[in-house]
């Protein structure tokens, strides 16, 4: 990896975010070998971007933006080759034992994909609103409102079905 | 405070996305209002259920590839191909007419004076003139028959 000119930033990012990126790809693709390749590719793309003069406002968000593109590309390749990337996902997800979590799961599954991505980046990866906005290339206000809406939907479901 | 505002503030506060000043105001509001406190508790339970569902069910993170190509803001559709072709034909016709007009030699001043002085004879088109109606009904449009010099009112 050519990190000339930006080694401190890349080293810091690698130390801070390699584990998070591994978890991010593992949640989306499930496997191990392919996941490590995607993590390496993400940092390589980051190094290239910095070398070419990219100056992201939020480095961690930018890193997850690259990871998202690579993940989507892996999904597209899998769709073209009629294979599911890395590991086959279950067709019908198993219901949760906890009624409240199951209600939340069903509600989230019915949300727009972009909202599910926001929830994943926030709760599973621990990204801030600003980092999510950078990763998804959307305004921070949109991140905030979509997240609020998702929780409101869960709240509505729980209120009417679990805690009437 | 409206329920929607309270909902948003509590989520932002719990996720560490609220400014210290706003957080302090919210805490004061909750301390003074039992109903708001109860609502805040329910919102936090919803937030916890959401977080648990996301963490336990990784299939929720698997997003189809098409999402990346679906912008949040839908741009106006591009013109259809037939519209583009029609615009190209119109431009070509207009440009051709312009250049044809430029290549045509303009009439000389003598020719213009000669043509203007000639009365129009045996024109295939009828001619009209405006005249005042003395009966008081306003203006009349009168057809002028140049051959027989007969006027016909078209009022």
Short mmCIF file of C-alpha atoms in Angstrom, two decimals:
data_model
loop_
_atom_site.label_atom_id
_atom_site.label_comp_id
_atom_site.label_asym_id
_atom_site.label_seq_id
_atom_site.Cartn_x
_atom_site.Cartn_y
_atom_site.Cartn_z
CA UNK A 1 0.00 0.00 0.00
CA UNK A 2 1.42 3.34 -1.01
CA UNK A 3 0.85 5.61 1.92
CA UNK A 4 3.42 8.24 1.03
CA UNK A 5 2.40 11.56 2.49
CA UNK A 6 -0.42 10.21 4.64
CA UNK A 7 1.06 7.38 6.75
CA UNK A 8 -0.02 8.77 10.14
CA UNK A 9 -3.65 9.13 9.08
CA UNK A 10 -3.77 5.72 7.43
CA UNK A 11 -1.99 4.03 10.32
CA UNK A 12 -4.35 5.62 12.78
CA UNK A 13 -7.38 4.70 10.69
CA UNK A 14 -6.15 1.14 10.30
CA UNK A 15 -5.60 0.81 14.04
CA UNK A 16 -9.00 2.31 14.83
CA UNK A 17 -11.18 0.96 12.07
CA UNK A 18 -9.81 -2.32 10.67
CA UNK A 19 -11.82 -4.30 13.22
CA UNK A 20 -14.97 -2.28 12.53
CA UNK A 21 -14.55 -2.74 8.78
CA UNK A 22 -14.08 -6.49 9.22
CA UNK A 23 -17.31 -6.60 11.21
CA UNK A 24 -19.04 -4.40 8.63
CA UNK A 25 -18.15 -6.71 5.73
CA UNK A 26 -18.78 -9.85 7.80
CA UNK A 27 -22.31 -8.65 8.60
CA UNK A 28 -23.02 -8.00 4.95
CA UNK A 29 -21.23 -10.95 3.37
CA UNK A 30 -20.71 -13.46 6.14
CA UNK A 31 -17.38 -15.03 5.09
CA UNK A 32 -13.80 -14.69 6.34
CA UNK A 33 -11.32 -14.77 3.42
CA UNK A 34 -13.35 -12.55 1.17
CA UNK A 35 -13.93 -10.15 4.04
CA UNK A 36 -10.21 -9.67 4.67
CA UNK A 37 -9.67 -8.99 0.96
CA UNK A 38 -12.37 -6.33 1.06
CA UNK A 39 -10.82 -4.71 4.14
CA UNK A 40 -7.42 -4.55 2.43
CA UNK A 41 -9.00 -3.20 -0.73
CA UNK A 42 -10.78 -0.52 1.27
CA UNK A 43 -7.55 0.80 2.78
CA UNK A 44 -5.86 0.60 -0.62
CA UNK A 45 -8.62 2.72 -2.15
CA UNK A 46 -8.36 5.14 0.77
CA UNK A 47 -4.59 5.49 0.21
CA UNK A 48 -5.15 6.10 -3.50
CA UNK A 49 -7.77 8.72 -2.78
CA UNK A 50 -5.49 10.58 -0.37
CA UNK A 51 -2.60 10.37 -2.82
CA UNK A 52 -4.84 11.84 -5.54
CA UNK A 53 -5.64 14.81 -3.35
CA UNK A 54 -8.90 13.78 -1.68
CA UNK A 55 -9.40 15.68 1.54
CA UNK A 56 -12.44 14.17 3.23
CA UNK A 57 -14.13 16.14 5.98
CA UNK A 58 -14.54 12.98 7.99
CA UNK A 59 -11.89 10.30 7.35
CA UNK A 60 -13.74 7.46 9.05
CA UNK A 61 -16.96 8.22 7.20
CA UNK A 62 -15.03 8.40 3.94
CA UNK A 63 -13.46 5.01 4.71
CA UNK A 64 -16.89 3.45 5.29
CA UNK A 65 -18.13 5.09 2.09
CA UNK A 66 -15.40 3.23 0.18
CA UNK A 67 -16.27 0.04 2.05
CA UNK A 68 -19.91 0.45 1.09
CA UNK A 69 -19.04 0.82 -2.60
CA UNK A 70 -16.83 -2.26 -2.49
CA UNK A 71 -19.52 -4.23 -0.70
CA UNK A 72 -22.10 -3.21 -3.28
CA UNK A 73 -19.69 -4.13 -6.09
CA UNK A 74 -19.22 -7.56 -4.51
CA UNK A 75 -23.01 -7.98 -4.37
CA UNK A 76 -23.33 -6.91 -8.02
CA UNK A 77 -20.63 -9.38 -9.08
CA UNK A 78 -22.43 -12.08 -7.14
CA UNK A 79 -25.74 -11.21 -8.83
CA UNK A 80 -24.14 -11.27 -12.30
CA UNK A 81 -22.46 -14.60 -11.64
CA UNK A 82 -25.66 -15.94 -10.07
CA UNK A 83 -23.92 -16.52 -6.76
CA UNK A 84 -24.49 -14.94 -3.40
CA UNK A 85 -21.23 -13.29 -2.28
CA UNK A 86 -19.31 -15.44 0.17
CA UNK A 87 -22.08 -17.09 2.18
CA UNK A 88 -25.67 -17.82 1.35
CA UNK A 89 -28.04 -15.83 3.50
CA UNK A 90 -31.04 -17.58 4.97
CA UNK A 91 -34.14 -17.16 2.80
CA UNK A 92 -36.46 -16.82 5.77
CA UNK A 93 -34.80 -15.24 8.81
CA UNK A 94 -35.45 -16.96 12.10
CA UNK A 95 -37.82 -15.04 14.38
CA UNK A 96 -36.41 -13.60 17.56
CA UNK A 97 -37.39 -15.10 20.91
CA UNK A 98 -37.96 -11.67 22.38
CA UNK A 99 -41.32 -10.30 21.21
CA UNK A 100 -40.12 -6.72 21.36
CA UNK A 101 -36.99 -7.42 19.31
CA UNK A 102 -38.99 -9.51 16.85
CA UNK A 103 -41.46 -6.65 16.37
CA UNK A 104 -38.53 -4.28 15.85
CA UNK A 105 -36.88 -6.71 13.40
CA UNK A 106 -40.04 -6.94 11.30
CA UNK A 107 -40.45 -3.17 11.32
CA UNK A 108 -36.84 -2.58 10.29
CA UNK A 109 -37.07 -5.22 7.55
CA UNK A 110 -39.94 -3.23 6.03
CA UNK A 111 -37.99 0.06 6.02
CA UNK A 112 -36.22 1.52 3.01
CA UNK A 113 -32.74 0.01 2.41
CA UNK A 114 -31.08 3.37 3.05
CA UNK A 115 -32.72 3.52 6.48
CA UNK A 116 -31.50 0.02 7.29
CA UNK A 117 -27.99 1.08 6.28
CA UNK A 118 -28.19 4.07 8.59
CA UNK A 119 -29.30 1.85 11.48
CA UNK A 120 -26.51 -0.64 10.76
CA UNK A 121 -23.82 2.05 10.57
CA UNK A 122 -25.05 3.63 13.79
CA UNK A 123 -25.77 0.64 16.01
CA UNK A 124 -23.42 -2.03 14.67
CA UNK A 125 -20.47 0.14 13.59
CA UNK A 126 -20.90 3.01 16.04
CA UNK A 127 -20.59 5.78 13.45
CA UNK A 128 -21.73 9.28 14.34
CA UNK A 129 -24.38 11.11 12.31
CA UNK A 130 -21.63 13.07 10.54
CA UNK A 131 -19.68 9.93 9.69
CA UNK A 132 -22.81 8.21 8.35
CA UNK A 133 -23.59 11.29 6.24
CA UNK A 134 -20.09 11.15 4.74
CA UNK A 135 -20.27 7.38 4.14
CA UNK A 136 -23.65 7.54 2.40
CA UNK A 137 -23.07 10.92 0.68
CA UNK A 138 -26.27 12.38 2.11
CA UNK A 139 -26.93 15.43 4.31
CA UNK A 140 -26.55 14.99 8.06
CA UNK A 141 -30.14 16.18 8.55
CA UNK A 142 -31.32 13.28 6.40
CA UNK A 143 -29.38 10.83 8.56
CA UNK A 144 -30.96 12.29 11.67
CA UNK A 145 -34.53 12.34 10.32
CA UNK A 146 -34.32 8.83 8.84
CA UNK A 147 -33.03 7.41 12.08
CA UNK A 148 -35.73 9.20 14.08
CA UNK A 149 -38.35 7.90 11.67
CA UNK A 150 -37.09 4.32 12.01
CA UNK A 151 -37.26 4.46 15.81
CA UNK A 152 -40.70 6.10 15.63
CA UNK A 153 -41.92 3.23 13.46
CA UNK A 154 -40.63 0.72 16.01
CA UNK A 155 -42.22 2.77 18.80
CA UNK A 156 -45.56 2.76 16.93
CA UNK A 157 -45.41 -1.01 16.43
CA UNK A 158 -44.53 -1.70 20.05
CA UNK A 159 -47.24 0.65 21.29
CA UNK A 160 -49.97 -1.07 19.27
CA UNK A 161 -48.86 -4.71 19.48
CA UNK A 162 -46.64 -5.28 22.50
CA UNK A 163 -47.34 -2.47 24.99
CA UNK A 164 -50.90 -1.35 24.26
CA UNK B 1 -43.01 20.53 23.96
CA UNK B 2 -44.45 18.52 21.07
CA UNK B 3 -44.14 14.74 21.17
CA UNK B 4 -42.19 14.68 17.90
CA UNK B 5 -39.66 17.18 19.22
CA UNK B 6 -39.28 15.29 22.48
CA UNK B 7 -38.84 12.05 20.55
CA UNK B 8 -36.06 13.53 18.39
CA UNK B 9 -34.29 15.21 21.31
CA UNK B 10 -34.29 12.08 23.46
CA UNK B 11 -32.85 9.93 20.68
CA UNK B 12 -30.15 12.49 19.86
CA UNK B 13 -29.34 12.90 23.56
CA UNK B 14 -29.08 9.16 24.11
CA UNK B 15 -26.82 8.76 21.05
CA UNK B 16 -24.57 11.64 22.14
CA UNK B 17 -25.60 13.86 19.22
CA UNK B 18 -27.08 16.72 21.23
CA UNK B 19 -25.16 19.87 22.16
CA UNK B 20 -24.42 20.28 25.90
CA UNK B 21 -26.74 23.30 26.11
CA UNK B 22 -29.65 21.47 24.49
CA UNK B 23 -28.97 18.41 26.64
CA UNK B 24 -29.15 20.54 29.78
CA UNK B 25 -32.45 22.08 28.70
CA UNK B 26 -33.88 18.65 27.94
CA UNK B 27 -32.83 17.30 31.32
CA UNK B 28 -34.49 20.26 33.04
CA UNK B 29 -37.67 19.63 31.06
CA UNK B 30 -37.71 15.94 31.96
CA UNK B 31 -37.01 16.68 35.62
CA UNK B 32 -39.98 19.02 35.79
CA UNK B 33 -42.44 16.97 33.75
CA UNK B 34 -43.44 13.44 34.79
CA UNK B 35 -45.45 12.82 31.63
CA UNK B 36 -42.45 13.69 29.46
CA UNK B 37 -40.28 11.43 31.60
CA UNK B 38 -42.64 8.50 31.04
CA UNK B 39 -42.69 9.16 27.30
CA UNK B 40 -38.89 9.39 27.27
CA UNK B 41 -38.71 5.98 28.95
CA UNK B 42 -40.90 4.44 26.24
CA UNK B 43 -38.82 6.05 23.48
CA UNK B 44 -35.63 4.65 25.00
CA UNK B 45 -37.21 1.19 25.15
CA UNK B 46 -38.00 1.48 21.43
CA UNK B 47 -34.45 2.60 20.75
CA UNK B 48 -33.08 -0.39 22.68
CA UNK B 49 -35.34 -2.81 20.79
CA UNK B 50 -34.17 -1.25 17.50
CA UNK B 51 -30.50 -1.58 18.47
CA UNK B 52 -30.96 -5.19 19.59
CA UNK B 53 -32.75 -6.13 16.39
CA UNK B 54 -29.98 -4.58 14.26
CA UNK B 55 -27.22 -6.31 16.24
CA UNK B 56 -28.86 -9.74 16.38
CA UNK B 57 -30.21 -9.93 12.83
CA UNK B 58 -27.40 -9.43 10.35
CA UNK B 59 -29.74 -10.08 7.42
CA UNK B 60 -31.08 -6.55 7.99
CA UNK B 61 -27.64 -5.22 6.96
CA UNK B 62 -27.67 -6.98 3.62
CA UNK B 63 -28.74 -4.30 1.20
CA UNK B 64 -29.34 -5.02 -2.49
CA UNK B 65 -26.83 -3.49 -4.91
CA UNK B 66 -29.49 -1.42 -6.64
CA UNK B 67 -29.68 0.89 -3.63
CA UNK B 68 -26.34 2.45 -4.43
CA UNK B 69 -27.67 3.56 -7.78
CA UNK B 70 -30.94 4.92 -6.39
CA UNK B 71 -30.48 8.59 -5.50
CA UNK B 72 -32.46 10.07 -2.65
CA UNK B 73 -33.34 13.04 -4.80
CA UNK B 74 -34.92 11.96 -8.06
CA UNK B 75 -33.59 14.05 -10.92
CA UNK B 76 -35.86 15.20 -13.72
CA UNK B 77 -36.01 12.65 -16.50
CA UNK B 78 -33.93 13.35 -19.60
CA UNK B 79 -35.87 14.22 -22.79
CA UNK B 80 -36.98 11.20 -24.75
CA UNK B 81 -34.98 10.35 -27.90
CA UNK B 82 -37.77 11.44 -30.27
CA UNK B 83 -37.79 14.88 -28.66
CA UNK B 84 -34.04 15.16 -29.19
CA UNK B 85 -34.41 14.12 -32.83
CA UNK B 86 -37.24 16.62 -33.41
CA UNK B 87 -35.12 19.38 -31.86
CA UNK B 88 -32.20 18.44 -34.13
CA UNK B 89 -34.42 18.53 -37.24
CA UNK B 90 -35.82 21.94 -36.23
CA UNK B 91 -32.31 23.30 -35.71
CA UNK B 92 -31.17 21.98 -39.08
CA UNK B 93 -34.21 23.48 -40.85
CA UNK B 94 -33.72 26.82 -39.12
CA UNK B 95 -30.02 26.89 -39.90
CA UNK B 96 -30.65 25.93 -43.55
CA UNK B 97 -33.21 28.71 -43.94
CA UNK B 98 -30.84 31.21 -42.37
CA UNK B 99 -28.00 30.38 -44.74
CA UNK B 100 -30.31 30.26 -47.77
CA UNK B 101 -31.53 33.76 -46.84
CA UNK B 102 -27.99 35.04 -46.47
CA UNK B 103 -27.03 33.75 -49.93
CA UNK B 104 -30.03 35.46 -51.62
CA UNK B 105 -28.99 38.84 -53.13
CA UNK B 106 -30.92 41.80 -51.61
CA UNK B 107 -33.02 43.94 -53.96
CA UNK B 108 -31.50 47.18 -55.18
CA UNK B 109 -33.04 50.49 -54.01
CA UNK B 110 -34.24 51.23 -57.56
CA UNK B 111 -36.10 47.92 -57.77
CA UNK B 112 -37.72 48.52 -54.39
CA UNK B 113 -39.02 51.97 -55.48
CA UNK B 114 -40.31 50.56 -58.77
CA UNK B 115 -42.20 47.72 -57.08
CA UNK B 116 -43.70 49.98 -54.42
CA UNK B 117 -45.12 52.41 -56.95
CA UNK B 118 -46.99 49.71 -58.89
CA UNK B 119 -50.63 49.24 -57.80
CA UNK B 120 -51.58 45.72 -56.98
CA UNK B 121 -53.79 44.37 -59.73
CA UNK B 122 -55.81 41.21 -60.02
CA UNK B 123 -54.82 40.09 -56.65
CA UNK B 124 -56.38 36.73 -55.64
CA UNK B 125 -56.94 38.14 -52.13
CA UNK B 126 -59.79 40.36 -51.07
CA UNK B 127 -58.92 43.73 -49.56
CA UNK B 128 -60.55 45.40 -46.58
CA UNK B 129 -60.55 48.78 -44.96
CA UNK B 130 -61.75 50.16 -41.67
CA UNK B 131 -64.30 52.96 -41.61
CA UNK B 132 -66.38 54.85 -39.06
CA UNK B 133 -70.08 53.95 -38.98
CA UNK B 134 -72.18 57.13 -38.97
CA UNK B 135 -75.16 55.23 -37.51
CA UNK B 136 -73.28 55.12 -34.25
CA UNK B 137 -72.46 51.42 -34.01
CA UNK B 138 -68.71 51.95 -34.05
CA UNK B 139 -66.21 50.86 -36.64
CA UNK B 140 -67.09 49.00 -39.80
CA UNK B 141 -64.89 46.61 -41.76
CA UNK B 142 -65.56 47.17 -45.43
CA UNK B 143 -64.51 44.90 -48.24
CA UNK B 144 -63.02 46.73 -51.22
CA UNK B 145 -63.60 45.07 -54.57
CA UNK B 146 -60.81 46.49 -56.70
CA UNK B 147 -62.29 45.29 -60.02
CA UNK B 148 -65.86 46.51 -59.75
CA UNK B 149 -65.31 49.17 -57.09
CA UNK B 150 -68.20 47.79 -55.04
CA UNK B 151 -68.09 47.92 -51.30
CA UNK B 152 -69.65 45.22 -49.18
CA UNK B 153 -70.16 45.68 -45.55
CA UNK B 154 -69.04 42.82 -43.32
CA UNK B 155 -70.34 44.26 -40.13
#
